[in-house]
Short mmCIF file of C-alpha atoms and ligand atoms in Angstrom, two decimals:
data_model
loop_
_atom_site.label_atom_id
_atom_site.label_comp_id
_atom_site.label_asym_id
_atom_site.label_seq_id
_atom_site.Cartn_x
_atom_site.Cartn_y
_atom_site.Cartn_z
CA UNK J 1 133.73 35.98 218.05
CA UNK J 2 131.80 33.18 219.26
CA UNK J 3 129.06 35.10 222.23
CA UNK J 4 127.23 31.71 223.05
CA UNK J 5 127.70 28.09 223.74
CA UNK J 6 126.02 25.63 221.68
CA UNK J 7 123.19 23.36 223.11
CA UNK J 8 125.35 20.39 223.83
CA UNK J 9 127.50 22.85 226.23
CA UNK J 10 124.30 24.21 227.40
CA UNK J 11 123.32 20.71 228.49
CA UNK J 12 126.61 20.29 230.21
CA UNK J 13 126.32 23.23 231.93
CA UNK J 14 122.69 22.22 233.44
CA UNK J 15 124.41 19.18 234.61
CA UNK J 16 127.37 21.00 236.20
CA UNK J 17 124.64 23.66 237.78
CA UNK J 18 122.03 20.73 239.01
CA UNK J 19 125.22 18.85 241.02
CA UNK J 20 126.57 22.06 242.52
CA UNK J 21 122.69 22.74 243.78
CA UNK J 22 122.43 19.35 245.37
CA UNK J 23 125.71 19.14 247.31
CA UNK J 24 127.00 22.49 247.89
CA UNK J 25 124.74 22.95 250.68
CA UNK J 26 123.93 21.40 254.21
CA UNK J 27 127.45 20.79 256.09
CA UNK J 28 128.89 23.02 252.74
CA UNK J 29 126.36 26.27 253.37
CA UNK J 30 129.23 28.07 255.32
CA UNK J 31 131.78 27.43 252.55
CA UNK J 32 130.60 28.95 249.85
CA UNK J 33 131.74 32.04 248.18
CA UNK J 34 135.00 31.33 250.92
CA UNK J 35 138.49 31.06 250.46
CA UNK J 36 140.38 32.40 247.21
CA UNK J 37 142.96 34.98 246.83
CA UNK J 38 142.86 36.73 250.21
CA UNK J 39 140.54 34.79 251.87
CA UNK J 40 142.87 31.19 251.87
CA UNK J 41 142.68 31.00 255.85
CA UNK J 42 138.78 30.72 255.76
CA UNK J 43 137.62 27.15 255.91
CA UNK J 44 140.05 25.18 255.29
CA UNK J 45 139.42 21.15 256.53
CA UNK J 46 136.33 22.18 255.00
CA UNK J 47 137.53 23.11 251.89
CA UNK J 48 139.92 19.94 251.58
CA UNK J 49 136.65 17.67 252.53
CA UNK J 50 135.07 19.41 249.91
CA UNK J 51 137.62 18.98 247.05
CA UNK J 52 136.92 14.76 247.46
CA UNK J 53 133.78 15.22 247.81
CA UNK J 54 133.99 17.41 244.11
CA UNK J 55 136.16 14.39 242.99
CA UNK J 56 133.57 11.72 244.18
CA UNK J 57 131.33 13.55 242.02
CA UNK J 58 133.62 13.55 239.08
CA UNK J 59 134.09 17.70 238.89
CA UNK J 60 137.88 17.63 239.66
CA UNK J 61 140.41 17.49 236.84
CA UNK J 62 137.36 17.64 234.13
CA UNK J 63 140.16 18.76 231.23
CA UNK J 64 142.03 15.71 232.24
CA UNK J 65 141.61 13.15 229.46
CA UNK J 66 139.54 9.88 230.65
CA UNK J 67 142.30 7.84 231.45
CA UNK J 68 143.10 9.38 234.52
CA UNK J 69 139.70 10.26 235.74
CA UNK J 70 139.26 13.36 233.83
CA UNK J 71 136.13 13.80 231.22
CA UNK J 72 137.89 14.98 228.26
CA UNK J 73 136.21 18.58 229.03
CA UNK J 74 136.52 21.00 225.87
CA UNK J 75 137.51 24.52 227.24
CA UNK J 76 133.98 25.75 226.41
CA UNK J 77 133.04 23.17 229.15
CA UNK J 78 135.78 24.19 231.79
CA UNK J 79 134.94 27.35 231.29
CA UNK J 80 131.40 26.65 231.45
CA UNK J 81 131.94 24.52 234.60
CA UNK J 82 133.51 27.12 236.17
CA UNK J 83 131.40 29.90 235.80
CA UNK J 84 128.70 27.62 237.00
CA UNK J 85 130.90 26.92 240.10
CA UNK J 86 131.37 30.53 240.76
CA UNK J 87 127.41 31.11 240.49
CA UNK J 88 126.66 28.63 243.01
CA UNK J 89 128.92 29.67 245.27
CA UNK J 90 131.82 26.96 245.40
CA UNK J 91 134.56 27.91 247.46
CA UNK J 92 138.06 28.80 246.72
CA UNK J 93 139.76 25.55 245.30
CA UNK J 94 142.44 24.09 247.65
CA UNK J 95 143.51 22.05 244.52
CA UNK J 96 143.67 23.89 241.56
CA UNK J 97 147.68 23.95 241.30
CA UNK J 98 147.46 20.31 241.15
CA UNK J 99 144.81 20.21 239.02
CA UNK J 100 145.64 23.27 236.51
CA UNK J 101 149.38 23.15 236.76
CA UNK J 102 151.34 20.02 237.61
CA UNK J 103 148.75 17.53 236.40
CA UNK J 104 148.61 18.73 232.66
CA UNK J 105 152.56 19.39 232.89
CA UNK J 106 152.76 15.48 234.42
CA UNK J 107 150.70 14.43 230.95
CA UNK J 108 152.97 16.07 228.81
CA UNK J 109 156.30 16.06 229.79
CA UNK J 110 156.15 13.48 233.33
CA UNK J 111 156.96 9.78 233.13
CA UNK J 112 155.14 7.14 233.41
CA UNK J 113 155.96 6.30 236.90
CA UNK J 114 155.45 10.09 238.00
CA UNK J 115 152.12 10.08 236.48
CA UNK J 116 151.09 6.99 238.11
CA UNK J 117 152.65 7.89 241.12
CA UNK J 118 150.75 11.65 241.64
CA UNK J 119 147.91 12.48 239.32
CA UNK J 120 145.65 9.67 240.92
CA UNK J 121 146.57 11.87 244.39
CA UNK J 122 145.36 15.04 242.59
CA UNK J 123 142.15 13.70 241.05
CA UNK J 124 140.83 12.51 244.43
CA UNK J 125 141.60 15.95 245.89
CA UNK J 126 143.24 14.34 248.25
CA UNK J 127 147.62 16.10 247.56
CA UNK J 128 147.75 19.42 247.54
CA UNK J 129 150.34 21.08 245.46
CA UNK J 130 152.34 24.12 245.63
CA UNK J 131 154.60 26.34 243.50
CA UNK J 132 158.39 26.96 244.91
CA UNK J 133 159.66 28.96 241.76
CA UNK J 134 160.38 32.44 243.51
CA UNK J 135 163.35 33.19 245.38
CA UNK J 136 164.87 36.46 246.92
CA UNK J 137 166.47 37.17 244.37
CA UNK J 138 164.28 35.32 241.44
CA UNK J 139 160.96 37.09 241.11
CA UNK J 140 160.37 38.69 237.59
CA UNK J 141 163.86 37.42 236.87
CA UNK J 142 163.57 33.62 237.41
CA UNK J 143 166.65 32.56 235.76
CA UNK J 144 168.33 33.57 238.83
CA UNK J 145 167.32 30.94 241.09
CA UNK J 146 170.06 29.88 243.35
CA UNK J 147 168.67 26.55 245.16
CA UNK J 148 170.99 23.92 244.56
CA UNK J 149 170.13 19.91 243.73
CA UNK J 150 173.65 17.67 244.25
CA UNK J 151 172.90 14.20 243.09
CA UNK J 152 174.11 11.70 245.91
CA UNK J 153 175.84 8.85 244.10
CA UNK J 154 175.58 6.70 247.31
CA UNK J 155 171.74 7.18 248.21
CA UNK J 156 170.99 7.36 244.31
CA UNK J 157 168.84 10.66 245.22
CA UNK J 158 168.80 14.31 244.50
CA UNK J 159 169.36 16.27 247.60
CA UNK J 160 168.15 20.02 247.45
CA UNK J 161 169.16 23.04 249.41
CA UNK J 162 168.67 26.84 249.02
CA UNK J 163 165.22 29.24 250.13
CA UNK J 164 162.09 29.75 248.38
CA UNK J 165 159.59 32.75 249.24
CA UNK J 166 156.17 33.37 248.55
CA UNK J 167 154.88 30.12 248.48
CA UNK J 168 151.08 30.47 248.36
CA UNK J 169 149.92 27.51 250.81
CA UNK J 170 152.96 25.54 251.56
CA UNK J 171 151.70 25.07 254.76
CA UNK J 172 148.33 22.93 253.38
CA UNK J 173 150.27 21.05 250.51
CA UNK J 174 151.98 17.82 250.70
CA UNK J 175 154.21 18.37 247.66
CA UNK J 176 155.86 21.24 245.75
CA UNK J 177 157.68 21.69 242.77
CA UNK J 178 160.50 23.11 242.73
CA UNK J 179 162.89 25.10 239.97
CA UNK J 180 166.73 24.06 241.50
CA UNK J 181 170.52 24.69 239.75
CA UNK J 182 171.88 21.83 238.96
CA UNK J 183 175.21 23.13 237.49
CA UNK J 184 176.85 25.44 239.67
CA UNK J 185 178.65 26.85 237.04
CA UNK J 186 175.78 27.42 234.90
CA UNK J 187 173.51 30.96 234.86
CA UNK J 188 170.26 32.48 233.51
CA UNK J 189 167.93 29.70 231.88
CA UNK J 190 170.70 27.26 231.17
CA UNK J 191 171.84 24.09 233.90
CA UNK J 192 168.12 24.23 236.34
CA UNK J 193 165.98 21.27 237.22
CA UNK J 194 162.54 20.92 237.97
CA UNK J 195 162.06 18.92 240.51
CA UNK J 196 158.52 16.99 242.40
CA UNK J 197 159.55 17.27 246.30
CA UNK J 198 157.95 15.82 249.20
CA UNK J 199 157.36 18.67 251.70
CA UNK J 200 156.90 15.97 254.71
CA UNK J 201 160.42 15.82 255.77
CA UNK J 202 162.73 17.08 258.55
CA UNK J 203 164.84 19.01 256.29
CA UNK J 204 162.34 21.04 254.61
CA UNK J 205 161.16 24.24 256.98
CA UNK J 206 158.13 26.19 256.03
CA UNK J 207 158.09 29.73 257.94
CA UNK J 208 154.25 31.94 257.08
CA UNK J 209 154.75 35.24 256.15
CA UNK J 210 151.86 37.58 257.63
CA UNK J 211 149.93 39.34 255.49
CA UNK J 212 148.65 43.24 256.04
CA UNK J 213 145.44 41.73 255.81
CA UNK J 214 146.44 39.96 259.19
CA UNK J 215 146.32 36.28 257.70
CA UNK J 216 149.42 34.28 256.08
CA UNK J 217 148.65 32.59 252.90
CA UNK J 218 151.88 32.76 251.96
CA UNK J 219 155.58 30.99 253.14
CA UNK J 220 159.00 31.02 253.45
CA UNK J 221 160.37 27.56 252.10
CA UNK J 222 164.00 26.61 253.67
CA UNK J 223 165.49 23.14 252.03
CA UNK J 224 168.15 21.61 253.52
CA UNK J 225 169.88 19.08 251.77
CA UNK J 226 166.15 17.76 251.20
CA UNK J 227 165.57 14.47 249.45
CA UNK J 228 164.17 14.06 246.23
CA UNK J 229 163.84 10.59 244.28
CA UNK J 230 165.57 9.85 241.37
CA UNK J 231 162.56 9.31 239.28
CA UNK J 232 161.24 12.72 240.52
CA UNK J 233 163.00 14.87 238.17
CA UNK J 234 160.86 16.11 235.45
CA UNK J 235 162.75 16.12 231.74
CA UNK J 236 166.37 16.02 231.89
CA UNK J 237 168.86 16.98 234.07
CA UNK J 238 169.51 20.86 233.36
CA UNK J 239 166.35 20.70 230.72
CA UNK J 240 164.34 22.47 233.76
CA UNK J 241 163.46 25.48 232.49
CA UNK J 242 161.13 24.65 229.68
CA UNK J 243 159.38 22.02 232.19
CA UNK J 244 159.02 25.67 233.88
CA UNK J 245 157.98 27.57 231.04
CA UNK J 246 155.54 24.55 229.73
CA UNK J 247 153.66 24.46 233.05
CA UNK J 248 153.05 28.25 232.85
CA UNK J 249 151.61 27.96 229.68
CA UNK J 250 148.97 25.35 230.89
CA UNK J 251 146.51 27.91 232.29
CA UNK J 252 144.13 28.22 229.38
CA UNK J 253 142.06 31.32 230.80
CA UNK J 254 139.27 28.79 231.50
CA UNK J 255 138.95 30.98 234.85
CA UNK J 256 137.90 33.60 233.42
CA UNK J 257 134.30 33.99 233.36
CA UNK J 258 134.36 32.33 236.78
CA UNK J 259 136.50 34.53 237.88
CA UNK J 260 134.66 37.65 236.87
CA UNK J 261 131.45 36.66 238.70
CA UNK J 262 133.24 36.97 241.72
CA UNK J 263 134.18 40.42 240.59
CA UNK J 264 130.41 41.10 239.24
CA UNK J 265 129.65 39.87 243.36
CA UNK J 266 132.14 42.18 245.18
CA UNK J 267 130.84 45.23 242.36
CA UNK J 268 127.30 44.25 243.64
CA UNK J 269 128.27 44.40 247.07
CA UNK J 270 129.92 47.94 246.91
CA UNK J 271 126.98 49.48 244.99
CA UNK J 272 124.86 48.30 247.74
CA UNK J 273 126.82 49.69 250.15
CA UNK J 274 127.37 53.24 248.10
CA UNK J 275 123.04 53.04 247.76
CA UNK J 276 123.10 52.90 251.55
CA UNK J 277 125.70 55.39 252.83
CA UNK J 278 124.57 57.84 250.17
CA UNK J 279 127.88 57.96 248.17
CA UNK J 280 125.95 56.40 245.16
CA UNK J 281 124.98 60.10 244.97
CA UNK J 282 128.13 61.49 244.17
CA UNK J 283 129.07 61.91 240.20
CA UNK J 284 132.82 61.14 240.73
CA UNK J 285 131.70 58.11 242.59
CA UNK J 286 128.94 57.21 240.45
CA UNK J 287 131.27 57.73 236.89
CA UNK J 288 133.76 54.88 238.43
CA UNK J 289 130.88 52.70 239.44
CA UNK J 290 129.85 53.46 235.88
CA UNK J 291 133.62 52.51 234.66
CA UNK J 292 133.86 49.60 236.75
CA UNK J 293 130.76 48.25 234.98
CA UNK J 294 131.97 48.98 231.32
CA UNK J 295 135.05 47.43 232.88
CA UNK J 296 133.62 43.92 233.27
CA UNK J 297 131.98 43.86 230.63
CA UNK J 298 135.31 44.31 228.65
CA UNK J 299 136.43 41.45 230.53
CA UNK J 300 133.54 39.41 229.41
CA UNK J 301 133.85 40.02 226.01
CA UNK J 302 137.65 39.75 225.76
CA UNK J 303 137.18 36.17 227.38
CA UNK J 304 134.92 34.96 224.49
CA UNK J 305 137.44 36.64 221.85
CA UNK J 306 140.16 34.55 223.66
CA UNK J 307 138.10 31.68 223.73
CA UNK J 308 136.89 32.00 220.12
CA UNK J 309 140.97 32.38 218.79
CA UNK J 310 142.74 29.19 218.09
CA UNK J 311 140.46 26.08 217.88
CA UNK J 312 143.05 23.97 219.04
CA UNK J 313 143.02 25.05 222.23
CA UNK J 314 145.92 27.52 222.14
CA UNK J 315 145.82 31.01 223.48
CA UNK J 316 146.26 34.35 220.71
CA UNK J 317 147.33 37.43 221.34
CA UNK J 318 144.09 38.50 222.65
CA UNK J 319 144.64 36.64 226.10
CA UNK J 320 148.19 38.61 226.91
CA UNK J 321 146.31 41.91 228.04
CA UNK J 322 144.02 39.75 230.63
CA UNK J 323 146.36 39.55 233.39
CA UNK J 324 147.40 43.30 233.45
CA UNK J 325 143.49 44.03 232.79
CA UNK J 326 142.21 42.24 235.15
CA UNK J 327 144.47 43.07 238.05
CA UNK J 328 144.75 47.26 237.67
CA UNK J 329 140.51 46.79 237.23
CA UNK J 330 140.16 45.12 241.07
CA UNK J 331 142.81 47.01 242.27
CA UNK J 332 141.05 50.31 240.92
CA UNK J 333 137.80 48.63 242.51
CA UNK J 334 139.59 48.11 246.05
CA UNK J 335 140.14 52.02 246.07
CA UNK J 336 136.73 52.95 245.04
CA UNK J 337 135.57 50.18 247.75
CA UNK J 338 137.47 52.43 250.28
CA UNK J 339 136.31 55.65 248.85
CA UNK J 340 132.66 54.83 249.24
CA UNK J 341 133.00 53.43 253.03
CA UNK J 342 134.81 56.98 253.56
CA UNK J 343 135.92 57.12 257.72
CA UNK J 344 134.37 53.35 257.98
CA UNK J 345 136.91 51.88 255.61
CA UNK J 346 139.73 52.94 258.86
CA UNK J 347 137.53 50.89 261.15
CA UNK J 348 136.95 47.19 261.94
CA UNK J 349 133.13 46.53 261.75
CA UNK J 350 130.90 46.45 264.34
CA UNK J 351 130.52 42.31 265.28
CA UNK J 352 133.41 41.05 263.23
CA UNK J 353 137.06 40.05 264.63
CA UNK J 354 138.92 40.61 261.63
CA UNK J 355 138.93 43.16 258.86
CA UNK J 356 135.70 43.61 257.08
CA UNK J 357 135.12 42.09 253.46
CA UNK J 358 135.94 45.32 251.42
CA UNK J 359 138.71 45.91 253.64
CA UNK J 360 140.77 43.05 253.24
CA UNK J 361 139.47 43.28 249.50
CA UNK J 362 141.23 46.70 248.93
CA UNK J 363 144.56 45.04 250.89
CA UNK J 364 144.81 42.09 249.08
CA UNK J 365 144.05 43.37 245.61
CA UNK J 366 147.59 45.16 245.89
CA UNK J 367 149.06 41.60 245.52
CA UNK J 368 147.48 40.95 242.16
CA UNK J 369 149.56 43.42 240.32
CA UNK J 370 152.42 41.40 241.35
CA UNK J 371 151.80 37.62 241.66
CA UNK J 372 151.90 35.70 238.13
CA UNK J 373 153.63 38.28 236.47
CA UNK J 374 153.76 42.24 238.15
CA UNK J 375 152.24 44.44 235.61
CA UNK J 376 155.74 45.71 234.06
CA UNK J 377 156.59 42.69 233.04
CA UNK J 378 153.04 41.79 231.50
CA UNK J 379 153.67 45.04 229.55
CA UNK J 380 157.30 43.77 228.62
CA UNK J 381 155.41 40.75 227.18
CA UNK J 382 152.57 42.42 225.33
CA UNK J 383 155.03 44.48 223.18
CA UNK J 384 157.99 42.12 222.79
CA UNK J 385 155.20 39.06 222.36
CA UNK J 386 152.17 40.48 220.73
CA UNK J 387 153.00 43.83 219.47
CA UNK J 388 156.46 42.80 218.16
CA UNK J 389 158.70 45.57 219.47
CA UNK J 390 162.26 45.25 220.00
CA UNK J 391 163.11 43.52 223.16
CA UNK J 392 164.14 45.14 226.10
CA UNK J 393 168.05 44.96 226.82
CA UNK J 394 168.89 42.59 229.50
CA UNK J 395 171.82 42.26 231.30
CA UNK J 396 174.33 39.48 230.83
CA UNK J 397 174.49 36.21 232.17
C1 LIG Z 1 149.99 36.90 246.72
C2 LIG Z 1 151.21 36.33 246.08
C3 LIG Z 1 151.32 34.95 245.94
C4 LIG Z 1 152.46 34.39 245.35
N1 LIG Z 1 152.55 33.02 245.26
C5 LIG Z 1 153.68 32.46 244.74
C6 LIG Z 1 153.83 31.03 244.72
O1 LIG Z 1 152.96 30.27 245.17
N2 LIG Z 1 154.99 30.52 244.23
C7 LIG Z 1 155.98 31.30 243.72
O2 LIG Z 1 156.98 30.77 243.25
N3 LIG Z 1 155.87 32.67 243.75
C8 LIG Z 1 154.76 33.26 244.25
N4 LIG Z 1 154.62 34.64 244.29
C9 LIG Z 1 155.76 35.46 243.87
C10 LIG Z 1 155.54 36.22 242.58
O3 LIG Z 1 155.63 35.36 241.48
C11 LIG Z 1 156.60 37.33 242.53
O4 LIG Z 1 156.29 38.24 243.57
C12 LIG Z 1 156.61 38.06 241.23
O5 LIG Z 1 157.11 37.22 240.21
C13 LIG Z 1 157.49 39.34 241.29
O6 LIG Z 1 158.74 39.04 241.79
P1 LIG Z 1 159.38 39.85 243.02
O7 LIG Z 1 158.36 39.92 244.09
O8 LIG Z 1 160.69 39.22 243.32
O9 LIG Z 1 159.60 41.32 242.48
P2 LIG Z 1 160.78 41.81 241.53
O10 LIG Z 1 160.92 40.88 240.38
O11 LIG Z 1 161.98 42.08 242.36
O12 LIG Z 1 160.19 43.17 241.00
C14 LIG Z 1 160.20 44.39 241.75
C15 LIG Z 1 159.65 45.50 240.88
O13 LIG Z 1 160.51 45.68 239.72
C16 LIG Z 1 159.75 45.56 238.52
N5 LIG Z 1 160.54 44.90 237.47
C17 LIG Z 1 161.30 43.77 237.63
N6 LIG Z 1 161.85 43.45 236.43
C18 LIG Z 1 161.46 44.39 235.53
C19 LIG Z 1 161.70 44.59 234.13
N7 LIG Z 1 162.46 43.74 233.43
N8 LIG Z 1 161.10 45.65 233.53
C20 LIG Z 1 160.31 46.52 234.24
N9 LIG Z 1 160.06 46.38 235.58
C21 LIG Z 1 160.62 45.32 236.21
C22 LIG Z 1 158.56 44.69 238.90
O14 LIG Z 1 157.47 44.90 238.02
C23 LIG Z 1 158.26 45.17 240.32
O15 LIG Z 1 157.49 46.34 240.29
C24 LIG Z 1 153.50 35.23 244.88
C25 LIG Z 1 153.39 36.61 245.01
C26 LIG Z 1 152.27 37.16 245.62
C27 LIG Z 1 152.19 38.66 245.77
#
């Protein structure tokens, strides 16, 4: 297992580090560690400004290859780039779906037209993007999507109708993409298109679902006979789902170490606050601060064993236990969050308007059981995928 970077990536990383110093700070102070899972409402023009002013500097798309205004990044150096973006700070990205999901599956599978036509967009942080895969009745089971796309002889256009749900930040993004039937007839993976939509149109309604945490990062999507180019399908007709299943396996973990120094910060915070209310003098409370630390440092090293596997790039085995890891971990830390504040955690602190950090960290960390895979079906795929067991039976379709 490879536990350090070699001196070229150590270079890059001072390079990364010295940029984030000199601009994340003056009208970008208040940003920083803002937005994120449960904390998308905080920020926002901000945040957008931000993302060209990240792509002015060259540090959007860095995996991209040169060509379209990417630097050819290794994963060492995403992942290097962004834990260093994590340590200084940066806020949540308003861009990563762009960036991290429809801009590698554009390179592989788009056309030429659709790559001229939206990774420029992307690169300047300047389209947002957003998912529309889940339906009410296509979560875990996404073969059953039921939006339908009727080609229109007449117009020459693909014209989409049906409900999506959950979309994380439909109301910031200019475009989704969307996973539509295209054979009525058809069912289960077979007859679906994936489609690049315009969301600035009459006929497509976005409706915010509130959150418990009292914000909505989160929509209903309602098309309605919306309009979607002919050159703005992605593969071929009723080819859709392994454009879906290819953009799901672009996310290369390169999040990861970011991703746990934002844990390692909200652990910080709640010993701090355990030190000061006294709770840090408890031995139940002090064993799970005590797990919670071995915890992330499992995390850590499972990272570099993922990012040691392969050479090519590809993910082993080793990275199909982070998602279920890393979720029940911050959910298990939102509870001991709330266990340490005791009565406080039921009250809104003094001088704030909303809930307070830990509070709305304990609310939201319930969601990340559930969104990219709930943690049944991560186990479905550890022991049909990695382990080998027989599959589950599935219905027909
Ligand atoms: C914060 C958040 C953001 C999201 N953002 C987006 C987004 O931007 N775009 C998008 O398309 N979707 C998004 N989602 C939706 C997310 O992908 C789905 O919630 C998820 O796939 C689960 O689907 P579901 O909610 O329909 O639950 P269901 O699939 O109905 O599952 C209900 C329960 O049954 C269990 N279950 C289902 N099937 C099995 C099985 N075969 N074996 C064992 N147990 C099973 C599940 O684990 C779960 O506990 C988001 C969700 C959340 C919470």
């Amino acid at each position: 297992m490879k536990i350090r970077f070699s001196a070229q990536d150590e270079r890059f990383r001072q390079e990364a580090a010295d940029w984030l110093a000199d601009n994340l700070r003056g009208d970008f102070q208040p940003i920083r560690f803002r937005g994120g899972p449960g904390d998308e409402h905080a920020f926002v023009a901000e945040r957008k400004a931000w993302e060209q002013c990240l792509a002015e500097g060259g540090w959007t798309c860095i995996g991209w290859p040169k060509e379209w205004g990417g630097r050819d990044a290794s994963i060492e150096q995403q992942v290097i780039f962004n834990e260093e973006y994590a340590r200084a700070g940066g806020p949540g990205r308003v861009g990563h779906i762009g960036e991290t999901l429809v801009g590698p599956t554009l390179l592989a599978l788009g056309s030429p037209t659709q790559q001229e036509r939206y990774l420029p967009g992307i690169r300047a942080g300047l389209e947002l993007w957003c998912q529309g895969y889940s339906e009410p009745s296509a979560g875990s089971d996404l073969g059953n999507v039921r939006t339908r796309a009727v080609w229109d002889e007449t117009a020459r256009k693909w014209r989409l109708s049906g409900q999506k749900v959950w979309t994380s930040l439909a109301h910031e993004s200019r475009y989704v993409f969307v996973i539509a039937r295209i054979d009525p007839s058809s069912v289960g993976h077979k007859g679906l298109g994936f489609f690049l939509l315009d969301m600035q149109q009459p006929s497509v309604t976005i409706r915010p679902i509130p959150q418990l945490t009292g914000t909505s990062e989160f929509n209903e999507v309602f098309f309605d006979e919306a309009e979607c180019s002919a050159d703005d399908i992605v593969g071929e007709p009723g080819d859709g789902w392994r454009v879906a299943m290819a953009l799901l396996g672009f996310e290369r973990g390169v999040s990861t170490l970011g991703q746990q120094m934002l844990f390692q910060t909200e652990l910080d915070e709640i010993i701090r606050v355990a030190q000061q209310n006294g709770t840090a003098r408890d031995p139940s409370i002090r064993q799970r601060i005590a797990e919670a630390h071995i915890g992330l440092r499992t995390m850590r090293y499972n990272s570099l064993r993922m990012m040691s596997s392969g050479g090519d790039g590809s993910l082993g085995r080793e990275a199909m236990i982070y998602k279920l890891y890393w979720s029940s971990w911050h959910r298990n830390l939102g509870k001991l969050a709330m266990d340490i504040l005791g009565p406080d955690a039921e009250l809104i602190p003094e001088g704030e308007y909303g809930l307070g950090r830990l509070q709305s960290l304990f609310l939201f960390t319930r969601a990340d059981t559930i969104y990219g895979g709930t943690n049944q079906i991560q186990r479905n795929l550890i022991a049909e995928q990695a382990l080998g067991m027989p599959r589950e039976p599935r219905g027909q379709k």
